[in-house]
CSV table of C-alpha atoms in Angstrom, one decimal:
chain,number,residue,atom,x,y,z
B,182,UNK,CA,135.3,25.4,108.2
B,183,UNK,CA,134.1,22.2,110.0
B,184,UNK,CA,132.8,23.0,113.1
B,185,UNK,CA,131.8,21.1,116.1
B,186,UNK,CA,129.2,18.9,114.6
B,187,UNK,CA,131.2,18.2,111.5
B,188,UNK,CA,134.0,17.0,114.0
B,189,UNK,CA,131.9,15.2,115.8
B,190,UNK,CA,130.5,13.2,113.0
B,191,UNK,CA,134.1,12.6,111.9
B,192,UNK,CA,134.5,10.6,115.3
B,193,UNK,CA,131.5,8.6,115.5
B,194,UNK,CA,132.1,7.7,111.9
B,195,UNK,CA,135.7,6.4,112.6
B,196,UNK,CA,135.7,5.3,116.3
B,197,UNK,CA,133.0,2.0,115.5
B,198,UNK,CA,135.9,1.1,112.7
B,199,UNK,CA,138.9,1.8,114.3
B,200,UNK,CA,139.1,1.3,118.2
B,201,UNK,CA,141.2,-1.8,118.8
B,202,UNK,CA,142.7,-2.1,115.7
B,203,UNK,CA,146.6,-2.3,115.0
B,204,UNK,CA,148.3,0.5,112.9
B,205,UNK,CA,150.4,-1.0,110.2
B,206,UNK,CA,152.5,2.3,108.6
B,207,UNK,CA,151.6,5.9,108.8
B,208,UNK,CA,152.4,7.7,105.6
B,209,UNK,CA,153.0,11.3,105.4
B,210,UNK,CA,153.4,13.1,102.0
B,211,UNK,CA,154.4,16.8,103.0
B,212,UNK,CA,156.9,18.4,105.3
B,213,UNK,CA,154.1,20.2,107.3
B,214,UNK,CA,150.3,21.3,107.3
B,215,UNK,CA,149.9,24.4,109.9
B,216,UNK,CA,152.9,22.9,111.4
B,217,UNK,CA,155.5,20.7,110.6
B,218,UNK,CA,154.3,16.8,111.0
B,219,UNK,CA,156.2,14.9,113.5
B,220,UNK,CA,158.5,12.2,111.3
B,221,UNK,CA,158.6,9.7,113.3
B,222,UNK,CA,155.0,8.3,113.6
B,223,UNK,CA,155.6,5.4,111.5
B,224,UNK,CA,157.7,4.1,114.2
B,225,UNK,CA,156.0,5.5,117.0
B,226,UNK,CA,152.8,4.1,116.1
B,227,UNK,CA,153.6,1.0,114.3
B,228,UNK,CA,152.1,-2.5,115.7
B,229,UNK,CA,150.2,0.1,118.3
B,230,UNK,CA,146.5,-0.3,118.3
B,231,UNK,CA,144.0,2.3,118.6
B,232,UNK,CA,142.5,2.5,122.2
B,233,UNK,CA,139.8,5.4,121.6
B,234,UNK,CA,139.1,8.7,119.6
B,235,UNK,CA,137.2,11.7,121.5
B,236,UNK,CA,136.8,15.3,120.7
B,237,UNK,CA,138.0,18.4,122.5
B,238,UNK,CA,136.2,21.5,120.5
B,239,UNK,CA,137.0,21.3,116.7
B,240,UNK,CA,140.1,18.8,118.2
B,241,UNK,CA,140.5,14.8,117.4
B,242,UNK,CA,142.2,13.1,119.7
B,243,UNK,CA,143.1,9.5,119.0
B,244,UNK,CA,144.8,7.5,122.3
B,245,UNK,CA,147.4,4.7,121.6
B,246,UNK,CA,148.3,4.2,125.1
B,247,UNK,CA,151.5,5.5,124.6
B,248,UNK,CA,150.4,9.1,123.5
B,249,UNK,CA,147.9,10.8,121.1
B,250,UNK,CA,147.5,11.7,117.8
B,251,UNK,CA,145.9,15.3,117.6
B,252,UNK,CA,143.8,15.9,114.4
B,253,UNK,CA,142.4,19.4,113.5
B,254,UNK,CA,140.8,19.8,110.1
B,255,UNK,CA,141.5,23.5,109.6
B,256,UNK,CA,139.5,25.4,106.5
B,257,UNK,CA,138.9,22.6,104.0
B,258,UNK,CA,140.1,19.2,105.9
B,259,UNK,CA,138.3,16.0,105.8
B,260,UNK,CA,138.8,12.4,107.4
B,261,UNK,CA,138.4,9.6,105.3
B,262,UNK,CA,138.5,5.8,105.4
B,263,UNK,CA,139.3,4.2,102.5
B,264,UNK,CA,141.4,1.1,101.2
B,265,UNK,CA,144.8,1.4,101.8
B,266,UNK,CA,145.9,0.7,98.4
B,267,UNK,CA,143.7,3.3,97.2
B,268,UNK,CA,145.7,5.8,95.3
B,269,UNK,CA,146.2,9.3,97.1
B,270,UNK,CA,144.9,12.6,95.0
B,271,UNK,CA,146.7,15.7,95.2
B,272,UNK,CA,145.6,17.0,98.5
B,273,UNK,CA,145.7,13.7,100.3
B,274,UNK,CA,148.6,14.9,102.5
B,275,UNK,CA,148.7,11.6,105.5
B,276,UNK,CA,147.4,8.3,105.8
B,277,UNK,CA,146.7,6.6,109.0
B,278,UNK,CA,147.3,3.0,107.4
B,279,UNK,CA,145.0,0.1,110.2
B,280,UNK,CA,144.9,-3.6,109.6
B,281,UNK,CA,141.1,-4.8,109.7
B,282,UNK,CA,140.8,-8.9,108.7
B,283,UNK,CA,143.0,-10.1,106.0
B,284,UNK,CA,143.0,-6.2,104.6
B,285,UNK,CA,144.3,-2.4,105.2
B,286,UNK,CA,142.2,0.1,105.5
B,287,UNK,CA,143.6,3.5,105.6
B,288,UNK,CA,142.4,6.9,107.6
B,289,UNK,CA,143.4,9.5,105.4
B,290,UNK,CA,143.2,13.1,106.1
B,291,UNK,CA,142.3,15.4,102.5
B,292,UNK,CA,143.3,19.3,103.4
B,293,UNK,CA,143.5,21.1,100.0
B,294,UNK,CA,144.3,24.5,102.1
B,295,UNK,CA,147.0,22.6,104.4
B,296,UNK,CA,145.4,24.6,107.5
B,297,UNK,CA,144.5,21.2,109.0
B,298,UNK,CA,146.9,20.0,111.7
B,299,UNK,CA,148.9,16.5,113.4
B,300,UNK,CA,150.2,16.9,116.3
B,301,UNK,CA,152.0,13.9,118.2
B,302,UNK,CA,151.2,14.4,122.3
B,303,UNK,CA,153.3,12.6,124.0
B,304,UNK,CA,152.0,14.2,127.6
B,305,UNK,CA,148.6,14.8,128.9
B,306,UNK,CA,146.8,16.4,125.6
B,307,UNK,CA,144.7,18.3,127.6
B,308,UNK,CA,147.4,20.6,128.9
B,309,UNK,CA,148.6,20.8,125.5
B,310,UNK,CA,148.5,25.1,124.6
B,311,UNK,CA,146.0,24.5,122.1
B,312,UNK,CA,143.4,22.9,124.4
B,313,UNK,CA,144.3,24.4,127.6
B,314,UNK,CA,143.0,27.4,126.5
B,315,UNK,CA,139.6,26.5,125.1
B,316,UNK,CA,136.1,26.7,127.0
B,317,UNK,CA,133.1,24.9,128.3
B,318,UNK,CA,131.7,22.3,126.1
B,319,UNK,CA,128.1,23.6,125.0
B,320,UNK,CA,126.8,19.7,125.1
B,321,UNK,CA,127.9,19.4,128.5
B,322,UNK,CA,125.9,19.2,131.8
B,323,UNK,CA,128.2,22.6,133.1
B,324,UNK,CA,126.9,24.6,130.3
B,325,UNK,CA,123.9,25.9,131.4
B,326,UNK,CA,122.2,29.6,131.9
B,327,UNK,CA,123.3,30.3,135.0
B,328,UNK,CA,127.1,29.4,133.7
B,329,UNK,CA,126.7,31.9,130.4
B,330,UNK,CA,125.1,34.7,132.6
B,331,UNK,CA,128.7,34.3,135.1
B,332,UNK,CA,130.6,33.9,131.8
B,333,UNK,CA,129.0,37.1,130.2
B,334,UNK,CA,128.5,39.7,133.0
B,335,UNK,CA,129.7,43.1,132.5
B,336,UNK,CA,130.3,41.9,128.6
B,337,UNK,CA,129.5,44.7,126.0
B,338,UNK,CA,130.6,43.3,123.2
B,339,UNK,CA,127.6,41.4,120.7
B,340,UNK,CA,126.5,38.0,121.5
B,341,UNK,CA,127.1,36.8,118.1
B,342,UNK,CA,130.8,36.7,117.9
B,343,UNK,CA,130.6,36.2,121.5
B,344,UNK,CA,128.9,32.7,121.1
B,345,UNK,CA,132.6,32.1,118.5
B,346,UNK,CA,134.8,33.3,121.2
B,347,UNK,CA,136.6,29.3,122.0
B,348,UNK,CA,138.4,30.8,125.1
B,349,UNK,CA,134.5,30.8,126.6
B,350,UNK,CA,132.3,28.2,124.6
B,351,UNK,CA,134.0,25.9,122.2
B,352,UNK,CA,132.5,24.7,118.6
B,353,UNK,CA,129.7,27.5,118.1
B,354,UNK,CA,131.1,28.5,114.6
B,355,UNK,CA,129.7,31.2,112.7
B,356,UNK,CA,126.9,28.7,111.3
B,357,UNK,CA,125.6,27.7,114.4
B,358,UNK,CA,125.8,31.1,116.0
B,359,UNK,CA,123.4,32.6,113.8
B,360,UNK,CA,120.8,29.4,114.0
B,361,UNK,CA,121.2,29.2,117.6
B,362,UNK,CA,120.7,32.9,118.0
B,363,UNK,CA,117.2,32.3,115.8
B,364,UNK,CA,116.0,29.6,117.5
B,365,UNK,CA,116.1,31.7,121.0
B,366,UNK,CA,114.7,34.5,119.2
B,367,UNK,CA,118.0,37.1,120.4
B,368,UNK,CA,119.4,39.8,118.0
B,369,UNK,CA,122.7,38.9,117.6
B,370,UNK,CA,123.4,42.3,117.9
B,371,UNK,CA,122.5,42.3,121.5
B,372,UNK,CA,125.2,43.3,124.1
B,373,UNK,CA,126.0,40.1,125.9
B,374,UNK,CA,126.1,41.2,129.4
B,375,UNK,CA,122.6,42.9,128.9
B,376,UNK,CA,120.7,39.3,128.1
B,377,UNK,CA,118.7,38.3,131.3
B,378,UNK,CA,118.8,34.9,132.8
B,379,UNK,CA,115.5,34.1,131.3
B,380,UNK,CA,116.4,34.8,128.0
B,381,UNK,CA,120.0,32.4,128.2
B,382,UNK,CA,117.7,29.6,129.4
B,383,UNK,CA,116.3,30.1,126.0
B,384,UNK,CA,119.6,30.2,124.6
B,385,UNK,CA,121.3,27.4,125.8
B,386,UNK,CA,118.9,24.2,125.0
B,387,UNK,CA,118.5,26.4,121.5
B,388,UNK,CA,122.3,26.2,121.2
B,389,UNK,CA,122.5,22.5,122.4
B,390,UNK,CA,118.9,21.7,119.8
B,391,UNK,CA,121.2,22.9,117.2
B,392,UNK,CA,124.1,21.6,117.7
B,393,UNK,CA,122.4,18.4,118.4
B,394,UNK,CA,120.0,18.2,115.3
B,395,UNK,CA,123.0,19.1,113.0
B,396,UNK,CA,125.0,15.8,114.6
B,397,UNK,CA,121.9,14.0,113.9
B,398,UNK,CA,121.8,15.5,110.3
B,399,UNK,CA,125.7,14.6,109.2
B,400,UNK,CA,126.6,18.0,110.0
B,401,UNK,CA,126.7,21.0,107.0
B,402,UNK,CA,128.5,20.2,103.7
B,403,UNK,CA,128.6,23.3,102.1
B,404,UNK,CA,132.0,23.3,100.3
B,405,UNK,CA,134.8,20.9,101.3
B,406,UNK,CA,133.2,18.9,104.4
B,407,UNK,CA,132.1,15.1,104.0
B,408,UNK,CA,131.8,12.2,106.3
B,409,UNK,CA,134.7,9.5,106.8
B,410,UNK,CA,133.0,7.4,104.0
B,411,UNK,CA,132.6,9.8,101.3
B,412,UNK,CA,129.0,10.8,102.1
B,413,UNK,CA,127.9,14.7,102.6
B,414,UNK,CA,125.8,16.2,105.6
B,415,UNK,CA,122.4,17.7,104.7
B,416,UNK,CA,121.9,20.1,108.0
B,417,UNK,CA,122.4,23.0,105.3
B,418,UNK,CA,118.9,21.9,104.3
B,419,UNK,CA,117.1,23.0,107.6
B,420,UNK,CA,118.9,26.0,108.0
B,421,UNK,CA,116.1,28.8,109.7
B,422,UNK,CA,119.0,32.0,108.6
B,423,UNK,CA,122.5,31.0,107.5
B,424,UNK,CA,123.2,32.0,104.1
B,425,UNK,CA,118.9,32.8,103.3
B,426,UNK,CA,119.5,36.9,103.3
B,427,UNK,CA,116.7,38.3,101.2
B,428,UNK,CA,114.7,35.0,101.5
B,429,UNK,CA,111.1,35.2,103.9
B,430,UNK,CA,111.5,33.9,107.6
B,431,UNK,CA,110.5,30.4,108.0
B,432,UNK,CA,108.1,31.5,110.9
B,433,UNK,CA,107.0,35.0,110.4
B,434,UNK,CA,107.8,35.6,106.3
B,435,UNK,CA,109.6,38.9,107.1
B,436,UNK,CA,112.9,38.8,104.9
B,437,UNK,CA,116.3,37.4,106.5
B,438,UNK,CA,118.7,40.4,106.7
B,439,UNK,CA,122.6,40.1,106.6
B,440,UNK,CA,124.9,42.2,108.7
B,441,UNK,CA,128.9,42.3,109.2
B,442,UNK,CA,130.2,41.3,112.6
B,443,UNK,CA,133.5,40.7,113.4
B,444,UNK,CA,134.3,40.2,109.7
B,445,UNK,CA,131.9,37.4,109.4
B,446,UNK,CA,128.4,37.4,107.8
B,447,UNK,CA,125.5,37.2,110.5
B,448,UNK,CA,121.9,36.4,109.4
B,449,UNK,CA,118.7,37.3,111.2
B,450,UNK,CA,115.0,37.5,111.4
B,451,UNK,CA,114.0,41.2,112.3
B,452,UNK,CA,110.9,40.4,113.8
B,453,UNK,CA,111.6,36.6,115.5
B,454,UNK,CA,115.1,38.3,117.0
B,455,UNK,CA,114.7,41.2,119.0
């Protein structure tokens, strides 16, 4: 699933393009991804141009002035730009179709799973149910160790699938859990509410390096992801624990182990993690 960084790479790679330009058509090709598309976007949006695109958690939000477009790219979704007379493929389900120059250049969103979503938000998004509810933004100045100890007191569930709980923390899928856990040297096992003060300062500029450095890095392509022109991230590449059970510790050579939590697969040094 994209995460946070993939979404993020997604915006900076369309907002340069995009901002300010005029939507000529918006073409939609099925009845409904997660949710039914809105129908009338063509004329909603037509001769509207694009005033910004920022991110809420996994969440794209596009502003036309007049309301936003909310983009989520579910399991297997993508953003690309490409010419607008391009033929779509068979998973290329809508087409945000901007004039640029003398040409069209269409945004079109690829979701072979359809568990992507476009909302139209007419209101304020940010009271819309699926972002009222999320947390803290781990890039911003509010998160910080003194926040997460708060957040986490009395907590006895695992700080592993506690980092993936968005009601708290937004963005820190299951990839980024495990490298951030490695980088602060915790046991994702770890109750949450046990981890000292000392230890979440550790936690939260690891979470925040790691986040960061996989931005910097396109984000992690491992099956359907790729940047808005076609490219792949390479963040998969530096990975210290996700997806390297069996293989030795970058730091200490001890095999990475694998454990179950939550239904997901959690990776971890034995000897850098206690």
């Amino acid at each position: 699933m994209p995460e946070l960084p993939e979404v993020e790479v997604t915006r900076r790679g369309i907002a340069p393009v995009l901002v300010g330009k005029r939507v000529a058509s918006v073409i939609v090709r099925v009845p409904a991804l997660r949710y039914p598309l809105p129908t009338h976007l063509d004329r909603t949006l037509g001769g509207r141009h694009l005033e910004s695109v920022s991110r809420r958690g996994k969440y794209l939000l596009l502003d036309f002035g007049n309301g936003h477009l909310l983009i989520h790219l579910g399991m297997s979704g993508s953003l690309r730009l490409v010419p607008a007379t391009q033929p779509a493929e068979k998973h290329d389900h809508f087409d945000l179709v901007f004039v640029i120059g003398g040409s069209k250049l269409a945004l079109r969103l690829r979701d072979p799973r359809r568990f992507g979503a476009i909302l139209w938000l007419a209101q304020d998004p940010l009271a819309h149910p699926l972002l009222a509810v999320l947390g803290i933004e781990p890039l911003a100045q509010e998160f910080t160790a003194a926040w997460l100890k708060h957040e986490y007191a009395g907590l006895a569930a695992a700080i592993k699938p506690t980092l993936m709980d968005s009601h708290r923390v937004v963005g820190i899928g299951n990839i980024y859990a495990s490298e951030s856990l490695y980088r602060a040297g915790i046991d994702p096992r770890t109750a949450a509410g046990r981890i000292s003060l000392k230890r979440l300062e550790r936690l939260v500029p690891a979470i925040q390096a790691t986040l960061t450095a996989a931005i910097d890095a396109g984000g992690s392509s491992l099956r359907d992801f790729i940047h808005s022109d076609g490219s792949s991230g390479y963040f998969q590449q530096q990975y210290f624990v996700y997806g390297r059970s069996g293989e030795p510790c970058r730091i200490c050579s001890r095999p990475i182990r694998e454990l179950r939590q939550g239904q997901r697969a959690s990776f971890f040094c034995a000897r850098c993690q206690r």
